[in-house]
Tab-separated table of C-alpha atoms in Angstrom:
chain	number	residue	atom	x	y	z
Q	1	UNK	CA	-60.406	-132.599	-74.671
Q	2	UNK	CA	-61.313	-133.177	-70.836
Q	3	UNK	CA	-62.997	-130.510	-68.929
Q	4	UNK	CA	-60.906	-128.449	-66.203
Q	5	UNK	CA	-64.089	-128.339	-63.992
Q	6	UNK	CA	-67.315	-129.817	-63.717
Q	7	UNK	CA	-70.621	-128.841	-61.854
Q	8	UNK	CA	-72.372	-130.902	-59.364
Q	9	UNK	CA	-75.528	-130.263	-57.318
Q	10	UNK	CA	-74.818	-129.791	-53.543
Q	11	UNK	CA	-76.866	-129.287	-50.491
Q	12	UNK	CA	-75.417	-126.138	-48.829
Q	13	UNK	CA	-76.020	-126.027	-45.173
Q	14	UNK	CA	-75.333	-122.486	-43.536
Q	15	UNK	CA	-76.630	-120.823	-40.266
Q	16	UNK	CA	-79.561	-123.205	-39.820
Q	17	UNK	CA	-80.840	-122.860	-43.394
Q	18	UNK	CA	-80.237	-125.279	-46.237
Q	19	UNK	CA	-80.243	-124.433	-50.151
Q	20	UNK	CA	-79.771	-126.782	-53.241
Q	21	UNK	CA	-77.298	-125.110	-55.804
Q	22	UNK	CA	-74.815	-126.242	-58.287
Q	23	UNK	CA	-71.091	-126.169	-57.233
Q	24	UNK	CA	-68.044	-126.213	-59.606
Q	25	UNK	CA	-65.279	-128.787	-58.940
Q	26	UNK	CA	-61.868	-129.218	-60.237
Q	27	UNK	CA	-61.844	-132.113	-62.627
Q	28	UNK	CA	-59.675	-135.203	-62.013
Q	29	UNK	CA	-59.241	-137.918	-64.677
Q	30	UNK	CA	-56.569	-140.528	-65.440
Q	31	UNK	CA	-53.963	-139.869	-67.892
Q	32	UNK	CA	-51.722	-142.707	-69.365
Q	33	UNK	CA	-48.462	-141.566	-70.644
Q	34	UNK	CA	-46.748	-143.974	-73.202
Q	35	UNK	CA	-43.351	-143.607	-74.963
Q	36	UNK	CA	-42.868	-145.058	-78.094
Q	37	UNK	CA	-46.333	-146.681	-77.974
Q	38	UNK	CA	-45.395	-148.503	-74.801
Q	39	UNK	CA	-47.335	-147.659	-71.594
Q	40	UNK	CA	-45.070	-146.116	-68.923
Q	41	UNK	CA	-47.491	-144.826	-66.203
Q	42	UNK	CA	-50.956	-143.496	-65.351
Q	43	UNK	CA	-51.394	-140.425	-63.373
Q	44	UNK	CA	-54.534	-138.863	-61.899
Q	45	UNK	CA	-54.398	-135.113	-63.387
Q	46	UNK	CA	-56.657	-132.233	-64.092
Q	47	UNK	CA	-57.103	-132.173	-67.847
Q	48	UNK	CA	-55.054	-129.312	-69.533
Q	49	UNK	CA	-51.477	-128.736	-70.525
Q	50	UNK	CA	-51.222	-132.454	-70.884
Q	51	UNK	CA	-48.263	-132.394	-73.330
Q	52	UNK	CA	-46.588	-130.315	-70.767
Q	53	UNK	CA	-47.369	-132.742	-68.262
Q	54	UNK	CA	-45.741	-135.698	-70.144
Q	55	UNK	CA	-42.733	-133.903	-71.025
Q	56	UNK	CA	-42.081	-132.802	-67.429
Q	57	UNK	CA	-42.715	-135.969	-66.074
Q	58	UNK	CA	-39.989	-137.571	-68.449
Q	59	UNK	CA	-37.799	-134.691	-67.444
Q	60	UNK	CA	-38.128	-135.581	-63.851
Q	61	UNK	CA	-37.329	-139.412	-64.776
Q	62	UNK	CA	-34.257	-138.333	-66.409
Q	63	UNK	CA	-35.308	-139.354	-69.889
Q	64	UNK	CA	-35.425	-135.848	-71.427
Q	65	UNK	CA	-33.026	-132.985	-70.784
Q	66	UNK	CA	-33.418	-130.872	-73.843
Q	67	UNK	CA	-36.151	-129.965	-76.413
Q	68	UNK	CA	-34.136	-131.536	-79.281
Q	69	UNK	CA	-34.665	-135.139	-77.707
Q	70	UNK	CA	-38.313	-134.762	-77.833
Q	71	UNK	CA	-39.538	-135.506	-81.259
Q	72	UNK	CA	-43.437	-135.428	-80.840
Q	73	UNK	CA	-46.233	-135.732	-78.380
Q	74	UNK	CA	-49.846	-136.704	-79.551
Q	75	UNK	CA	-53.193	-137.771	-78.132
Q	76	UNK	CA	-53.874	-141.382	-79.039
Q	77	UNK	CA	-56.819	-142.030	-81.245
Q	78	UNK	CA	-58.503	-145.374	-80.793
Q	79	UNK	CA	-58.058	-145.500	-77.183
Q	80	UNK	CA	-61.767	-146.914	-76.645
Q	81	UNK	CA	-63.315	-149.963	-77.772
Q	82	UNK	CA	-65.062	-147.958	-80.557
Q	83	UNK	CA	-61.924	-146.449	-81.586
Q	84	UNK	CA	-62.675	-143.035	-80.046
Q	85	UNK	CA	-60.270	-140.500	-78.360
Q	86	UNK	CA	-60.668	-139.830	-74.869
Q	87	UNK	CA	-57.752	-137.423	-74.697
Q	88	UNK	CA	-56.660	-139.336	-71.669
Q	89	UNK	CA	-53.769	-141.258	-73.403
Q	90	UNK	CA	-50.512	-139.390	-74.554
Q	91	UNK	CA	-47.944	-141.070	-76.468
Q	92	UNK	CA	-44.471	-139.360	-76.638
Q	93	UNK	CA	-42.081	-140.002	-79.418
Q	94	UNK	CA	-38.311	-139.561	-78.614
Q	95	UNK	CA	-35.927	-138.301	-81.132
Q	96	UNK	CA	-33.856	-140.901	-82.756
Q	97	UNK	CA	-30.812	-141.991	-80.466
Q	98	UNK	CA	-32.685	-141.051	-77.315
Q	99	UNK	CA	-32.693	-144.146	-75.143
Q	100	UNK	CA	-36.294	-145.159	-73.931
Q	101	UNK	CA	-37.234	-145.103	-70.178
Q	102	UNK	CA	-35.674	-147.985	-68.233
Q	103	UNK	CA	-37.936	-150.666	-67.419
Q	104	UNK	CA	-37.400	-149.829	-63.666
Q	105	UNK	CA	-39.465	-146.646	-64.057
Q	106	UNK	CA	-42.648	-148.548	-64.930
Q	107	UNK	CA	-45.229	-147.932	-62.227
Q	108	UNK	CA	-46.809	-151.229	-60.745
Q	109	UNK	CA	-49.977	-149.289	-60.396
Q	110	UNK	CA	-51.530	-145.900	-61.234
Q	111	UNK	CA	-49.976	-142.750	-59.570
Q	112	UNK	CA	-52.664	-140.845	-57.508
Q	113	UNK	CA	-53.010	-136.959	-57.541
Q	114	UNK	CA	-51.321	-136.812	-54.067
Q	115	UNK	CA	-48.322	-139.127	-54.516
Q	116	UNK	CA	-45.873	-139.088	-57.604
Q	117	UNK	CA	-43.630	-141.903	-56.429
Q	118	UNK	CA	-46.025	-144.538	-55.238
Q	119	UNK	CA	-45.654	-147.753	-57.140
Q	120	UNK	CA	-41.979	-147.407	-58.244
Q	121	UNK	CA	-41.041	-150.581	-59.507
Q	122	UNK	CA	-37.532	-149.786	-57.887
Q	123	UNK	CA	-36.757	-147.528	-55.091
Q	124	UNK	CA	-33.284	-147.327	-56.587
Q	125	UNK	CA	-34.863	-145.468	-59.341
Q	126	UNK	CA	-36.141	-142.680	-57.153
Q	127	UNK	CA	-32.503	-140.745	-56.784
Q	128	UNK	CA	-32.392	-140.096	-60.509
Q	129	UNK	CA	-29.157	-138.734	-61.555
Q	130	UNK	CA	-29.547	-135.051	-62.616
Q	131	UNK	CA	-28.175	-133.732	-65.878
Q	132	UNK	CA	-27.070	-130.358	-64.102
Q	133	UNK	CA	-25.710	-129.459	-60.855
Q	134	UNK	CA	-27.659	-126.718	-58.989
Q	135	UNK	CA	-24.914	-126.326	-56.191
Q	136	UNK	CA	-23.133	-123.939	-58.280
Q	137	UNK	CA	-25.937	-121.867	-59.579
Q	138	UNK	CA	-25.328	-118.099	-58.661
Q	139	UNK	CA	-28.965	-117.264	-57.962
Q	140	UNK	CA	-29.443	-114.581	-55.231
Q	141	UNK	CA	-32.785	-113.210	-54.045
Q	142	UNK	CA	-34.293	-111.337	-50.940
Q	143	UNK	CA	-36.807	-112.090	-48.432
Q	144	UNK	CA	-38.813	-109.289	-49.740
Q	145	UNK	CA	-39.025	-110.998	-53.205
Q	146	UNK	CA	-39.588	-114.382	-51.729
Q	147	UNK	CA	-42.638	-113.113	-49.588
Q	148	UNK	CA	-44.486	-111.721	-52.556
Q	149	UNK	CA	-44.359	-114.899	-54.343
Q	150	UNK	CA	-47.474	-116.569	-52.673
Q	151	UNK	CA	-49.799	-113.547	-53.500
Q	152	UNK	CA	-48.431	-113.356	-57.155
Q	153	UNK	CA	-48.858	-117.279	-57.647
Q	154	UNK	CA	-52.453	-116.978	-56.053
Q	155	UNK	CA	-53.187	-114.079	-58.411
Q	156	UNK	CA	-52.336	-116.116	-61.553
Q	157	UNK	CA	-54.529	-119.089	-60.670
Q	158	UNK	CA	-57.268	-119.036	-62.971
Q	159	UNK	CA	-59.234	-122.329	-62.308
Q	160	UNK	CA	-58.614	-121.904	-58.304
Q	161	UNK	CA	-61.061	-118.926	-58.441
Q	162	UNK	CA	-64.008	-120.967	-59.164
Q	163	UNK	CA	-62.989	-124.421	-57.469
Q	164	UNK	CA	-60.743	-123.701	-54.734
Q	165	UNK	CA	-59.443	-127.118	-55.200
Q	166	UNK	CA	-56.196	-126.908	-57.267
Q	167	UNK	CA	-52.584	-126.783	-56.522
Q	168	UNK	CA	-50.287	-124.420	-58.245
Q	169	UNK	CA	-46.684	-124.246	-59.262
Q	170	UNK	CA	-45.153	-121.022	-60.450
Q	171	UNK	CA	-41.755	-120.175	-62.053
Q	172	UNK	CA	-40.349	-116.950	-61.064
Q	173	UNK	CA	-37.137	-115.016	-61.761
Q	174	UNK	CA	-34.722	-114.073	-59.025
Q	175	UNK	CA	-36.387	-110.485	-58.993
Q	176	UNK	CA	-39.961	-112.229	-58.701
Q	177	UNK	CA	-41.283	-111.905	-62.107
Q	178	UNK	CA	-43.530	-114.496	-63.017
Q	179	UNK	CA	-42.379	-116.949	-66.102
Q	180	UNK	CA	-45.105	-119.645	-66.093
Q	181	UNK	CA	-47.774	-120.934	-63.942
Q	182	UNK	CA	-49.751	-124.225	-64.027
Q	183	UNK	CA	-52.616	-125.625	-62.065
Q	184	UNK	CA	-53.464	-129.453	-61.126
Q	185	UNK	CA	-55.135	-131.474	-58.488
Q	186	UNK	CA	-51.824	-132.751	-57.772
Q	187	UNK	CA	-48.641	-130.844	-56.691
Q	188	UNK	CA	-46.179	-133.036	-58.663
Q	189	UNK	CA	-48.585	-132.638	-61.836
Q	190	UNK	CA	-48.498	-129.028	-61.407
Q	191	UNK	CA	-44.488	-128.969	-61.260
Q	192	UNK	CA	-44.200	-131.311	-64.179
Q	193	UNK	CA	-46.266	-129.005	-66.285
Q	194	UNK	CA	-44.210	-126.021	-65.484
Q	195	UNK	CA	-41.054	-128.121	-66.240
Q	196	UNK	CA	-42.501	-129.440	-69.466
Q	197	UNK	CA	-43.455	-126.276	-70.774
Q	198	UNK	CA	-39.757	-125.052	-69.989
Q	199	UNK	CA	-38.358	-128.132	-71.827
Q	200	UNK	CA	-40.588	-127.584	-74.806
Q	201	UNK	CA	-39.508	-123.914	-75.050
Q	202	UNK	CA	-35.878	-124.871	-74.840
Q	203	UNK	CA	-35.381	-123.294	-71.517
Q	204	UNK	CA	-33.627	-126.212	-69.511
Q	205	UNK	CA	-31.717	-126.000	-67.356
Q	206	UNK	CA	-33.528	-123.350	-65.457
Q	207	UNK	CA	-30.617	-121.486	-63.888
Q	208	UNK	CA	-31.409	-118.410	-61.738
Q	209	UNK	CA	-35.008	-119.217	-61.341
Q	210	UNK	CA	-37.362	-119.898	-58.299
Q	211	UNK	CA	-40.033	-122.639	-58.283
Q	212	UNK	CA	-42.878	-121.656	-55.807
Q	213	UNK	CA	-45.616	-124.224	-54.931
Q	214	UNK	CA	-48.810	-123.797	-53.038
Q	215	UNK	CA	-48.626	-126.894	-50.755
Q	216	UNK	CA	-45.968	-128.543	-48.950
Q	217	UNK	CA	-42.379	-129.527	-50.324
Q	218	UNK	CA	-42.029	-133.155	-50.593
Q	219	UNK	CA	-39.058	-135.341	-51.713
Q	220	UNK	CA	-40.432	-135.671	-55.196
Q	221	UNK	CA	-40.924	-131.840	-55.640
Q	222	UNK	CA	-37.268	-131.382	-54.703
Q	223	UNK	CA	-36.263	-134.115	-56.879
Q	224	UNK	CA	-38.206	-132.435	-59.785
Q	225	UNK	CA	-36.601	-129.050	-59.452
Q	226	UNK	CA	-33.107	-130.409	-59.225
Q	227	UNK	CA	-33.833	-132.638	-62.280
Q	228	UNK	CA	-34.796	-129.341	-64.309
Q	229	UNK	CA	-31.696	-127.186	-62.899
Q	230	UNK	CA	-33.810	-125.147	-60.708
Q	231	UNK	CA	-31.750	-123.780	-57.581
Q	232	UNK	CA	-34.511	-122.454	-55.285
Q	233	UNK	CA	-37.830	-124.257	-54.182
Q	234	UNK	CA	-40.262	-122.406	-51.908
Q	235	UNK	CA	-43.411	-123.754	-50.441
Q	236	UNK	CA	-46.238	-122.268	-48.527
Q	237	UNK	CA	-46.192	-125.165	-46.156
Q	238	UNK	CA	-43.617	-127.605	-44.495
Q	239	UNK	CA	-41.147	-129.706	-46.149
Q	240	UNK	CA	-40.535	-133.402	-45.342
Q	241	UNK	CA	-37.395	-134.586	-43.707
Q	242	UNK	CA	-36.378	-136.316	-46.818
Q	243	UNK	CA	-37.000	-133.250	-48.836
Q	244	UNK	CA	-34.523	-131.423	-46.771
Q	245	UNK	CA	-32.169	-134.149	-46.877
Q	246	UNK	CA	-31.983	-134.162	-50.784
Q	247	UNK	CA	-32.097	-130.503	-50.912
Q	248	UNK	CA	-28.863	-130.390	-48.686
Q	249	UNK	CA	-27.277	-133.221	-50.632
Q	250	UNK	CA	-27.835	-131.595	-53.998
Q	251	UNK	CA	-27.258	-127.913	-52.956
Q	252	UNK	CA	-30.817	-126.549	-53.587
Q	253	UNK	CA	-32.091	-123.848	-51.581
Q	254	UNK	CA	-35.295	-125.044	-49.712
Q	255	UNK	CA	-37.790	-122.537	-48.148
Q	256	UNK	CA	-40.751	-123.448	-46.457
Q	257	UNK	CA	-43.684	-121.996	-44.500
Q	258	UNK	CA	-43.558	-119.054	-46.757
Q	259	UNK	CA	-46.391	-116.787	-45.432
Q	260	UNK	CA	-46.190	-113.077	-45.419
Q	261	UNK	CA	-42.950	-111.881	-44.318
Q	262	UNK	CA	-42.241	-115.055	-42.510
Q	263	UNK	CA	-40.239	-118.142	-43.929
Q	264	UNK	CA	-37.836	-120.883	-42.883
Q	265	UNK	CA	-34.954	-121.395	-44.860
Q	266	UNK	CA	-33.970	-125.011	-44.493
Q	267	UNK	CA	-30.984	-125.326	-46.772
Q	268	UNK	CA	-28.866	-123.050	-48.990
Q	269	UNK	CA	-29.418	-120.173	-46.790
Q	270	UNK	CA	-26.631	-118.174	-48.694
Q	271	UNK	CA	-28.933	-117.562	-51.867
Q	272	UNK	CA	-31.351	-115.519	-49.606
Q	273	UNK	CA	-29.540	-112.251	-48.894
Q	274	UNK	CA	-30.774	-110.540	-45.692
Q	275	UNK	CA	-30.072	-106.927	-45.374
Q	276	UNK	CA	-28.464	-105.405	-42.530
């Protein structure tokens, strides 16, 4: 299994003085996802929760919707020339009768940790048809609940405390209770890990839940939330225009710049109940 963190020597300069010291960095390694032995994509990720990442990726791409559709996930032995296991190649076995991913989903080149959609073989595959509609989800929450989520998410980040270099995604109830949290160098990977965990636990669709992310809200994160049936996505930073467009189109509530008691509700404001 790959390491979540690595140690590197650094020259630290502060107040005119210099010291040599080790520093802890978040690990970043490539992971290839195969389906039925066929390579599908390569993503740069922080090792850990790799099976959740693979499952969540396939939910986001519309391949999986229920736990019963997933037969097995395993690391591929023999991934190196000498037959060793790098724990960087994951093969997903679909249940009988589940269609394999369409060829249009295959990446032309690897997915970086900052962009989960780069290299799409076809832009037509981006707006994947969701298995569930979030528009009718009855979720209601309050600004007070939302304003507490960033601190609750930060408190649950174990690896961030030692590296300061990881994004996080947290799944919360409408009352603000934490259901799951995952960390990764990539925002989209952290979200896929949360969604993959939910799939493997048989929790999809994620009705009446809030997805909180530590960075900005991009188009791909809105898409992933919709594909998992999550009705509200909140981010500490800004959404993109395309993210707001997709949120409005699908009926998802999108909250950005969630810092302290301040926030912007870009779409679906009816779900945020303001007292008085």
